[in-house]
mmCIF file with all atom_site columns, C-alpha atoms in Angstrom:
data_model
loop_
_atom_site.group_PDB
_atom_site.id
_atom_site.type_symbol
_atom_site.label_atom_id
_atom_site.label_alt_id
_atom_site.label_comp_id
_atom_site.label_asym_id
_atom_site.label_entity_id
_atom_site.label_seq_id
_atom_site.pdbx_PDB_ins_code
_atom_site.Cartn_x
_atom_site.Cartn_y
_atom_site.Cartn_z
_atom_site.occupancy
_atom_site.B_iso_or_equiv
_atom_site.pdbx_formal_charge
_atom_site.auth_seq_id
_atom_site.auth_comp_id
_atom_site.auth_asym_id
_atom_site.auth_atom_id
_atom_site.pdbx_PDB_model_num
ATOM 1   C CA . MET A 1 1   ? 133.668 -132.409 -110.434 1.00 40.00 ? 12  MET A CA 1
ATOM 2   C CA . LYS A 1 2   ? 131.758 -129.535 -108.833 1.00 42.00 ? 13  LYS A CA 1
ATOM 3   C CA . ARG A 1 3   ? 135.089 -127.939 -107.798 1.00 45.00 ? 14  ARG A CA 1
ATOM 4   C CA . ILE A 1 4   ? 136.419 -128.150 -111.367 1.00 45.00 ? 15  ILE A CA 1
ATOM 5   C CA . ILE A 1 5   ? 133.315 -126.481 -112.770 1.00 41.00 ? 16  ILE A CA 1
ATOM 6   C CA . LEU A 1 6   ? 133.480 -123.728 -110.139 1.00 41.00 ? 17  LEU A CA 1
ATOM 7   C CA . LEU A 1 7   ? 137.138 -123.101 -110.989 1.00 45.00 ? 18  LEU A CA 1
ATOM 8   C CA . LEU A 1 8   ? 136.330 -123.039 -114.687 1.00 46.00 ? 19  LEU A CA 1
ATOM 9   C CA . LEU A 1 9   ? 133.513 -120.483 -114.374 1.00 41.00 ? 20  LEU A CA 1
ATOM 10  C CA . PRO A 1 10  ? 135.792 -117.450 -113.753 1.00 44.00 ? 21  PRO A CA 1
ATOM 11  C CA . LEU A 1 11  ? 137.851 -118.447 -116.775 1.00 44.00 ? 22  LEU A CA 1
ATOM 12  C CA . LEU A 1 12  ? 134.736 -118.739 -118.910 1.00 40.00 ? 23  LEU A CA 1
ATOM 13  C CA . ALA A 1 13  ? 133.595 -115.310 -117.751 1.00 37.00 ? 24  ALA A CA 1
ATOM 14  C CA . MET A 1 14  ? 136.771 -113.884 -119.280 1.00 38.00 ? 25  MET A CA 1
ATOM 15  C CA . ALA A 1 15  ? 136.027 -115.554 -122.604 1.00 35.00 ? 26  ALA A CA 1
ATOM 16  C CA . THR A 1 16  ? 136.515 -112.915 -125.243 1.00 31.00 ? 27  THR A CA 1
ATOM 17  C CA . THR A 1 17  ? 138.246 -114.929 -127.897 1.00 32.00 ? 28  THR A CA 1
ATOM 18  C CA . ALA A 1 18  ? 136.712 -114.506 -131.306 1.00 31.00 ? 29  ALA A CA 1
ATOM 19  C CA . VAL A 1 19  ? 137.526 -117.404 -133.572 1.00 32.00 ? 30  VAL A CA 1
ATOM 20  C CA . ALA A 1 20  ? 137.652 -117.117 -137.355 1.00 32.00 ? 31  ALA A CA 1
ATOM 21  C CA . GLN A 1 21  ? 137.463 -120.187 -139.538 1.00 32.00 ? 32  GLN A CA 1
ATOM 22  C CA . THR A 1 22  ? 140.587 -120.849 -141.596 1.00 35.00 ? 33  THR A CA 1
ATOM 23  C CA . THR A 1 23  ? 141.222 -123.855 -143.812 1.00 35.00 ? 34  THR A CA 1
ATOM 24  C CA . SER A 1 24  ? 144.640 -123.561 -145.365 1.00 38.00 ? 35  SER A CA 1
ATOM 25  C CA . ALA A 1 25  ? 147.055 -121.400 -143.376 1.00 41.00 ? 36  ALA A CA 1
ATOM 26  C CA . SER A 1 26  ? 147.402 -119.279 -140.275 1.00 40.00 ? 37  SER A CA 1
ATOM 27  C CA . GLN A 1 27  ? 149.483 -116.114 -139.981 1.00 40.00 ? 38  GLN A CA 1
ATOM 28  C CA . SER A 1 28  ? 151.280 -115.537 -136.669 1.00 36.00 ? 39  SER A CA 1
ATOM 29  C CA . ALA A 1 29  ? 152.240 -112.188 -135.195 1.00 36.00 ? 40  ALA A CA 1
ATOM 30  C CA . ALA A 1 30  ? 155.850 -112.866 -136.194 1.00 40.00 ? 41  ALA A CA 1
ATOM 31  C CA . GLY A 1 31  ? 154.807 -113.358 -139.809 1.00 42.00 ? 42  GLY A CA 1
ATOM 32  C CA . GLN A 1 32  ? 155.289 -117.131 -139.834 1.00 50.00 ? 43  GLN A CA 1
ATOM 33  C CA . THR A 1 33  ? 152.768 -119.092 -141.844 1.00 59.00 ? 44  THR A CA 1
ATOM 34  C CA . LEU A 1 34  ? 151.883 -122.727 -141.373 1.00 67.00 ? 45  LEU A CA 1
ATOM 35  C CA . SER A 1 35  ? 151.338 -124.385 -144.689 1.00 73.00 ? 46  SER A CA 1
ATOM 36  C CA . LEU A 1 36  ? 149.543 -127.692 -144.461 1.00 73.00 ? 47  LEU A CA 1
ATOM 37  C CA . LYS A 1 37  ? 151.641 -128.807 -147.437 1.00 74.00 ? 48  LYS A CA 1
ATOM 38  C CA . ASP A 1 38  ? 154.535 -129.111 -144.932 1.00 75.00 ? 49  ASP A CA 1
ATOM 39  C CA . ILE A 1 39  ? 152.659 -131.818 -143.032 1.00 88.00 ? 50  ILE A CA 1
ATOM 40  C CA . PRO A 1 40  ? 151.570 -134.853 -145.083 1.00 89.00 ? 51  PRO A CA 1
ATOM 41  C CA . TYR A 1 41  ? 149.183 -135.996 -142.338 1.00 91.00 ? 52  TYR A CA 1
ATOM 42  C CA . PHE A 1 42  ? 146.834 -133.090 -143.074 1.00 91.00 ? 53  PHE A CA 1
ATOM 43  C CA . GLY A 1 43  ? 146.725 -134.055 -146.749 1.00 88.00 ? 54  GLY A CA 1
ATOM 44  C CA . ARG A 1 44  ? 144.615 -137.001 -145.567 1.00 87.00 ? 55  ARG A CA 1
ATOM 45  C CA . ARG A 1 45  ? 142.583 -135.136 -142.966 1.00 90.00 ? 56  ARG A CA 1
ATOM 46  C CA . PRO A 1 46  ? 140.176 -132.184 -143.267 1.00 92.00 ? 57  PRO A CA 1
ATOM 47  C CA . VAL A 1 47  ? 141.035 -129.039 -141.274 1.00 93.00 ? 58  VAL A CA 1
ATOM 48  C CA . ALA A 1 48  ? 138.488 -126.625 -139.802 1.00 94.00 ? 59  ALA A CA 1
ATOM 49  C CA . HIS A 1 49  ? 140.783 -124.100 -138.134 1.00 94.00 ? 60  HIS A CA 1
ATOM 50  C CA . ILE A 1 50  ? 144.435 -123.358 -137.369 1.00 94.00 ? 61  ILE A CA 1
ATOM 51  C CA . HIS A 1 51  ? 145.253 -121.262 -134.314 1.00 95.00 ? 62  HIS A CA 1
ATOM 52  C CA . THR A 1 52  ? 148.779 -119.862 -133.990 1.00 95.00 ? 63  THR A CA 1
ATOM 53  C CA . GLY A 1 53  ? 150.112 -119.260 -130.490 1.00 96.00 ? 64  GLY A CA 1
ATOM 54  C CA . LYS A 1 54  ? 153.188 -119.696 -128.303 1.00 97.00 ? 65  LYS A CA 1
ATOM 55  C CA . ASN A 1 55  ? 154.424 -122.461 -126.038 1.00 96.00 ? 66  ASN A CA 1
ATOM 56  C CA . GLY A 1 56  ? 155.946 -121.922 -122.590 1.00 93.00 ? 67  GLY A CA 1
ATOM 57  C CA . VAL A 1 57  ? 159.318 -120.787 -123.966 1.00 94.00 ? 68  VAL A CA 1
ATOM 58  C CA . GLY A 1 58  ? 157.844 -118.430 -126.571 1.00 95.00 ? 69  GLY A CA 1
ATOM 59  C CA . LYS A 1 59  ? 158.188 -120.643 -129.647 1.00 95.00 ? 70  LYS A CA 1
ATOM 60  C CA . THR A 1 60  ? 155.438 -120.619 -132.257 1.00 94.00 ? 71  THR A CA 1
ATOM 61  C CA . ILE A 1 61  ? 152.945 -123.462 -132.101 1.00 95.00 ? 72  ILE A CA 1
ATOM 62  C CA . HIS A 1 62  ? 149.863 -124.237 -134.147 1.00 95.00 ? 73  HIS A CA 1
ATOM 63  C CA . ILE A 1 63  ? 146.713 -125.825 -132.795 1.00 96.00 ? 74  ILE A CA 1
ATOM 64  C CA . VAL A 1 64  ? 144.914 -127.587 -135.661 1.00 96.00 ? 75  VAL A CA 1
ATOM 65  C CA . LEU A 1 65  ? 141.216 -128.402 -135.261 1.00 96.00 ? 76  LEU A CA 1
ATOM 66  C CA . CYS A 1 66  ? 140.040 -131.275 -137.468 1.00 96.00 ? 77  CYS A CA 1
ATOM 67  C CA . PRO A 1 67  ? 136.391 -132.017 -138.159 1.00 96.00 ? 78  PRO A CA 1
ATOM 68  C CA . VAL A 1 68  ? 134.710 -135.395 -138.505 1.00 91.00 ? 79  VAL A CA 1
ATOM 69  C CA . SER A 1 69  ? 134.315 -134.946 -142.245 1.00 86.00 ? 80  SER A CA 1
ATOM 70  C CA . GLU A 1 70  ? 134.504 -132.525 -145.143 1.00 82.00 ? 81  GLU A CA 1
ATOM 71  C CA . GLY A 1 71  ? 130.900 -133.430 -146.015 1.00 79.00 ? 82  GLY A CA 1
ATOM 72  C CA . SER A 1 72  ? 128.107 -131.054 -145.145 1.00 83.00 ? 83  SER A CA 1
ATOM 73  C CA . GLU A 1 73  ? 128.563 -127.718 -143.368 1.00 85.00 ? 84  GLU A CA 1
ATOM 74  C CA . GLN A 1 74  ? 127.192 -129.369 -140.213 1.00 88.00 ? 85  GLN A CA 1
ATOM 75  C CA . LEU A 1 75  ? 129.850 -132.109 -140.275 1.00 89.00 ? 86  LEU A CA 1
ATOM 76  C CA . LYS A 1 76  ? 132.612 -129.533 -140.820 1.00 90.00 ? 87  LYS A CA 1
ATOM 77  C CA . LYS A 1 77  ? 131.652 -127.964 -137.480 1.00 94.00 ? 88  LYS A CA 1
ATOM 78  C CA . ILE A 1 78  ? 131.982 -131.199 -135.456 1.00 96.00 ? 89  ILE A CA 1
ATOM 79  C CA . ILE A 1 79  ? 135.605 -131.341 -134.261 1.00 97.00 ? 90  ILE A CA 1
ATOM 80  C CA . SER A 1 80  ? 136.847 -134.888 -133.644 1.00 96.00 ? 91  SER A CA 1
ATOM 81  C CA . ALA A 1 81  ? 140.551 -134.184 -132.943 1.00 97.00 ? 92  ALA A CA 1
ATOM 82  C CA . ILE A 1 82  ? 142.895 -131.302 -132.132 1.00 98.00 ? 93  ILE A CA 1
ATOM 83  C CA . TYR A 1 83  ? 146.592 -131.531 -133.025 1.00 97.00 ? 94  TYR A CA 1
ATOM 84  C CA . TRP A 1 84  ? 149.747 -129.731 -131.851 1.00 96.00 ? 95  TRP A CA 1
ATOM 85  C CA . VAL A 1 85  ? 152.150 -128.629 -134.588 1.00 95.00 ? 96  VAL A CA 1
ATOM 86  C CA . ASP A 1 86  ? 155.484 -126.952 -133.956 1.00 92.00 ? 97  ASP A CA 1
ATOM 87  C CA . GLU A 1 87  ? 158.816 -126.780 -135.795 1.00 90.00 ? 98  GLU A CA 1
ATOM 88  C CA . ASN A 1 88  ? 159.858 -130.215 -134.470 1.00 88.00 ? 99  ASN A CA 1
ATOM 89  C CA . VAL A 1 89  ? 156.735 -131.855 -135.881 1.00 89.00 ? 100 VAL A CA 1
ATOM 90  C CA . ILE A 1 90  ? 157.351 -130.254 -139.273 1.00 86.00 ? 101 ILE A CA 1
ATOM 91  C CA . LYS A 1 91  ? 161.037 -131.328 -139.307 1.00 86.00 ? 102 LYS A CA 1
ATOM 92  C CA . TYR A 1 92  ? 160.959 -134.755 -137.653 1.00 84.00 ? 103 TYR A CA 1
ATOM 93  C CA . ASN A 1 93  ? 157.466 -136.236 -137.543 1.00 85.00 ? 104 ASN A CA 1
ATOM 94  C CA . PRO A 1 94  ? 155.128 -134.715 -140.173 1.00 88.00 ? 105 PRO A CA 1
ATOM 95  C CA . ASN A 1 95  ? 153.152 -137.947 -140.589 1.00 88.00 ? 106 ASN A CA 1
ATOM 96  C CA . HIS A 1 96  ? 152.066 -138.169 -136.947 1.00 90.00 ? 107 HIS A CA 1
ATOM 97  C CA . PRO A 1 97  ? 151.444 -134.800 -135.253 1.00 95.00 ? 108 PRO A CA 1
ATOM 98  C CA . PRO A 1 98  ? 150.760 -135.006 -131.493 1.00 96.00 ? 109 PRO A CA 1
ATOM 99  C CA . ILE A 1 99  ? 147.073 -135.224 -130.602 1.00 97.00 ? 110 ILE A CA 1
ATOM 100 C CA . ILE A 1 100 ? 145.814 -133.154 -127.678 1.00 98.00 ? 111 ILE A CA 1
ATOM 101 C CA . THR A 1 101 ? 144.139 -135.282 -124.988 1.00 98.00 ? 112 THR A CA 1
ATOM 102 C CA . GLY A 1 102 ? 143.840 -132.842 -122.085 1.00 98.00 ? 113 GLY A CA 1
ATOM 103 C CA . LEU A 1 103 ? 143.813 -129.232 -120.957 1.00 98.00 ? 114 LEU A CA 1
ATOM 104 C CA . VAL A 1 104 ? 145.360 -128.606 -117.539 1.00 97.00 ? 115 VAL A CA 1
ATOM 105 C CA . TYR A 1 105 ? 144.639 -125.496 -115.474 1.00 96.00 ? 116 TYR A CA 1
ATOM 106 C CA . HIS A 1 106 ? 147.550 -124.896 -113.071 1.00 96.00 ? 117 HIS A CA 1
ATOM 107 C CA . ASP A 1 107 ? 145.980 -123.140 -110.073 1.00 95.00 ? 118 ASP A CA 1
ATOM 108 C CA . ILE A 1 108 ? 149.123 -121.875 -108.316 1.00 92.00 ? 119 ILE A CA 1
ATOM 109 C CA . GLY A 1 109 ? 147.886 -118.574 -106.953 1.00 91.00 ? 120 GLY A CA 1
ATOM 110 C CA . LYS A 1 110 ? 146.162 -115.406 -108.076 1.00 90.00 ? 121 LYS A CA 1
ATOM 111 C CA . ASP A 1 111 ? 147.751 -113.928 -111.205 1.00 90.00 ? 122 ASP A CA 1
ATOM 112 C CA . LYS A 1 112 ? 150.212 -116.850 -111.416 1.00 92.00 ? 123 LYS A CA 1
ATOM 113 C CA . GLU A 1 113 ? 147.917 -119.491 -112.929 1.00 94.00 ? 124 GLU A CA 1
ATOM 114 C CA . PHE A 1 114 ? 148.544 -120.880 -116.389 1.00 96.00 ? 125 PHE A CA 1
ATOM 115 C CA . CYS A 1 115 ? 147.394 -123.688 -118.677 1.00 97.00 ? 126 CYS A CA 1
ATOM 116 C CA . SER A 1 116 ? 149.165 -126.563 -120.353 1.00 97.00 ? 127 SER A CA 1
ATOM 117 C CA . VAL A 1 117 ? 147.997 -129.144 -122.843 1.00 98.00 ? 128 VAL A CA 1
ATOM 118 C CA . GLU A 1 118 ? 148.489 -132.857 -122.454 1.00 98.00 ? 129 GLU A CA 1
ATOM 119 C CA . MET A 1 119 ? 149.100 -134.769 -125.660 1.00 97.00 ? 130 MET A CA 1
ATOM 120 C CA . ILE A 1 120 ? 150.195 -138.075 -127.092 1.00 97.00 ? 131 ILE A CA 1
ATOM 121 C CA . LYS A 1 121 ? 153.344 -137.794 -129.217 1.00 94.00 ? 132 LYS A CA 1
ATOM 122 C CA . THR A 1 122 ? 154.487 -140.631 -131.495 1.00 91.00 ? 133 THR A CA 1
ATOM 123 C CA . ARG A 1 123 ? 158.155 -141.276 -132.268 1.00 88.00 ? 134 ARG A CA 1
ATOM 124 C CA . TYR A 1 124 ? 159.803 -143.899 -134.461 1.00 85.00 ? 135 TYR A CA 1
ATOM 125 C CA . LYS A 1 125 ? 163.196 -145.415 -133.765 1.00 84.00 ? 136 LYS A CA 1
ATOM 126 C CA . ASN A 1 126 ? 164.648 -148.229 -135.901 1.00 88.00 ? 137 ASN A CA 1
ATOM 127 C CA . GLY A 1 127 ? 161.199 -148.884 -137.373 1.00 86.00 ? 138 GLY A CA 1
ATOM 128 C CA . GLU A 1 128 ? 159.577 -149.274 -133.948 1.00 89.00 ? 139 GLU A CA 1
ATOM 129 C CA . MET A 1 129 ? 156.812 -146.950 -132.747 1.00 89.00 ? 140 MET A CA 1
ATOM 130 C CA . PHE A 1 130 ? 156.919 -145.335 -129.293 1.00 91.00 ? 141 PHE A CA 1
ATOM 131 C CA . ARG A 1 131 ? 154.119 -143.202 -127.836 1.00 94.00 ? 142 ARG A CA 1
ATOM 132 C CA . TYR A 1 132 ? 154.704 -140.629 -125.106 1.00 95.00 ? 143 TYR A CA 1
ATOM 133 C CA . ARG A 1 133 ? 152.345 -138.582 -122.947 1.00 97.00 ? 144 ARG A CA 1
ATOM 134 C CA . ILE A 1 134 ? 153.741 -135.069 -122.673 1.00 96.00 ? 145 ILE A CA 1
ATOM 135 C CA . ARG A 1 135 ? 152.618 -131.656 -121.460 1.00 97.00 ? 146 ARG A CA 1
ATOM 136 C CA . GLU A 1 136 ? 153.456 -128.253 -122.903 1.00 97.00 ? 147 GLU A CA 1
ATOM 137 C CA . ARG A 1 137 ? 152.583 -124.871 -121.478 1.00 97.00 ? 148 ARG A CA 1
ATOM 138 C CA . VAL A 1 138 ? 150.516 -122.613 -123.765 1.00 97.00 ? 149 VAL A CA 1
ATOM 139 C CA . ASP A 1 139 ? 149.951 -118.873 -123.976 1.00 97.00 ? 150 ASP A CA 1
ATOM 140 C CA . ASP A 1 140 ? 146.746 -117.330 -122.630 1.00 96.00 ? 151 ASP A CA 1
ATOM 141 C CA . GLU A 1 141 ? 145.078 -116.917 -126.056 1.00 97.00 ? 152 GLU A CA 1
ATOM 142 C CA . THR A 1 142 ? 145.611 -120.583 -126.927 1.00 97.00 ? 153 THR A CA 1
ATOM 143 C CA . ALA A 1 143 ? 144.368 -121.646 -123.489 1.00 97.00 ? 154 ALA A CA 1
ATOM 144 C CA . GLN A 1 144 ? 141.286 -119.452 -123.877 1.00 97.00 ? 155 GLN A CA 1
ATOM 145 C CA . LEU A 1 145 ? 140.490 -120.950 -127.294 1.00 97.00 ? 156 LEU A CA 1
ATOM 146 C CA . LEU A 1 146 ? 140.642 -124.454 -125.806 1.00 98.00 ? 157 LEU A CA 1
ATOM 147 C CA . ILE A 1 147 ? 138.618 -123.454 -122.717 1.00 97.00 ? 158 ILE A CA 1
ATOM 148 C CA . ASP A 1 148 ? 135.960 -121.874 -124.911 1.00 97.00 ? 159 ASP A CA 1
ATOM 149 C CA . PHE A 1 149 ? 135.924 -124.944 -127.160 1.00 97.00 ? 160 PHE A CA 1
ATOM 150 C CA . LEU A 1 150 ? 135.520 -127.374 -124.247 1.00 97.00 ? 161 LEU A CA 1
ATOM 151 C CA . ALA A 1 151 ? 132.797 -125.168 -122.735 1.00 96.00 ? 162 ALA A CA 1
ATOM 152 C CA . GLY A 1 152 ? 130.831 -125.082 -126.007 1.00 96.00 ? 163 GLY A CA 1
ATOM 153 C CA . GLU A 1 153 ? 131.441 -121.353 -126.509 1.00 97.00 ? 164 GLU A CA 1
ATOM 154 C CA . THR A 1 154 ? 132.771 -121.556 -130.090 1.00 96.00 ? 165 THR A CA 1
ATOM 155 C CA . GLN A 1 155 ? 131.271 -122.174 -133.492 1.00 96.00 ? 166 GLN A CA 1
ATOM 156 C CA . TRP A 1 156 ? 132.355 -125.822 -133.292 1.00 97.00 ? 167 TRP A CA 1
ATOM 157 C CA . LYS A 1 157 ? 130.833 -128.840 -131.572 1.00 97.00 ? 168 LYS A CA 1
ATOM 158 C CA . ASN A 1 158 ? 133.181 -130.863 -129.366 1.00 97.00 ? 169 ASN A CA 1
ATOM 159 C CA . SER A 1 159 ? 133.409 -134.522 -130.352 1.00 96.00 ? 170 SER A CA 1
ATOM 160 C CA . THR A 1 160 ? 136.923 -135.020 -128.947 1.00 97.00 ? 171 THR A CA 1
ATOM 161 C CA . ASN A 1 161 ? 137.915 -136.932 -125.839 1.00 95.00 ? 172 ASN A CA 1
ATOM 162 C CA . ILE A 1 162 ? 139.866 -133.978 -124.447 1.00 97.00 ? 173 ILE A CA 1
ATOM 163 C CA . LYS A 1 163 ? 139.664 -133.894 -120.650 1.00 97.00 ? 174 LYS A CA 1
ATOM 164 C CA . PHE A 1 164 ? 139.945 -130.882 -118.371 1.00 97.00 ? 175 PHE A CA 1
ATOM 165 C CA . TYR A 1 165 ? 142.161 -131.168 -115.276 1.00 95.00 ? 176 TYR A CA 1
ATOM 166 C CA . VAL A 1 166 ? 143.091 -128.856 -112.414 1.00 96.00 ? 177 VAL A CA 1
ATOM 167 C CA . SER A 1 167 ? 146.582 -129.018 -110.915 1.00 94.00 ? 178 SER A CA 1
ATOM 168 C CA . ASP A 1 168 ? 148.251 -127.096 -108.114 1.00 93.00 ? 179 ASP A CA 1
ATOM 169 C CA . GLY A 1 169 ? 151.697 -127.917 -109.497 1.00 91.00 ? 180 GLY A CA 1
ATOM 170 C CA . ILE A 1 170 ? 153.944 -125.386 -111.165 1.00 90.00 ? 181 ILE A CA 1
ATOM 171 C CA . ARG A 1 171 ? 156.164 -127.983 -112.880 1.00 91.00 ? 182 ARG A CA 1
ATOM 172 C CA . LEU A 1 172 ? 155.126 -129.986 -115.904 1.00 93.00 ? 183 LEU A CA 1
ATOM 173 C CA . PRO A 1 173 ? 155.716 -133.732 -115.599 1.00 92.00 ? 184 PRO A CA 1
ATOM 174 C CA . SER A 1 174 ? 158.465 -135.430 -117.594 1.00 92.00 ? 185 SER A CA 1
ATOM 175 C CA . PRO A 1 175 ? 157.383 -137.277 -120.755 1.00 92.00 ? 186 PRO A CA 1
ATOM 176 C CA . GLU A 1 176 ? 155.864 -140.656 -119.944 1.00 94.00 ? 187 GLU A CA 1
ATOM 177 C CA . LEU A 1 177 ? 156.473 -143.634 -122.233 1.00 93.00 ? 188 LEU A CA 1
ATOM 178 C CA . LEU A 1 178 ? 153.104 -145.315 -122.864 1.00 92.00 ? 189 LEU A CA 1
ATOM 179 C CA . ASP A 1 179 ? 154.225 -148.399 -124.819 1.00 74.00 ? 190 ASP A CA 1
ATOM 180 C CA . GLN A 1 180 ? 156.655 -150.559 -122.871 1.00 63.00 ? 191 GLN A CA 1
#
């Protein structure tokens, strides 16, 4: 644990991400807008912030921070879950966006390191539910937002179960079927 904290400290020192609260949509650099109307799941769930970034192959992704409740201003700042939304979620699985369960720092050498997120993705086939653990690489801004969030350096309080891991591997593992 001490090693993980020591590895995290240089990343935290670089923390310069300013986060603005958004509740309905996020505008990406490419001009794409995520409308929560496209995803029925978020019609039942309050949203505190939407961050737009890129995955490992340069496709637009959205990281959606959801608070415990829409009640008081204090409750709106307690984040209980963070979701991954990309074009596949919008097209094929808008009722069950993947939930982020981990942030992985890939320590593969100076100026080569990167981060990925671990998440649980739900799929349905012939009326049967299957859950997979998958990892996706994220851009530096998205990684920094998540690092800052886990370190308590944002306007939100962390009430998620997101874990931080360090890996020396360059390859992301294949999806793992959880329900067999």
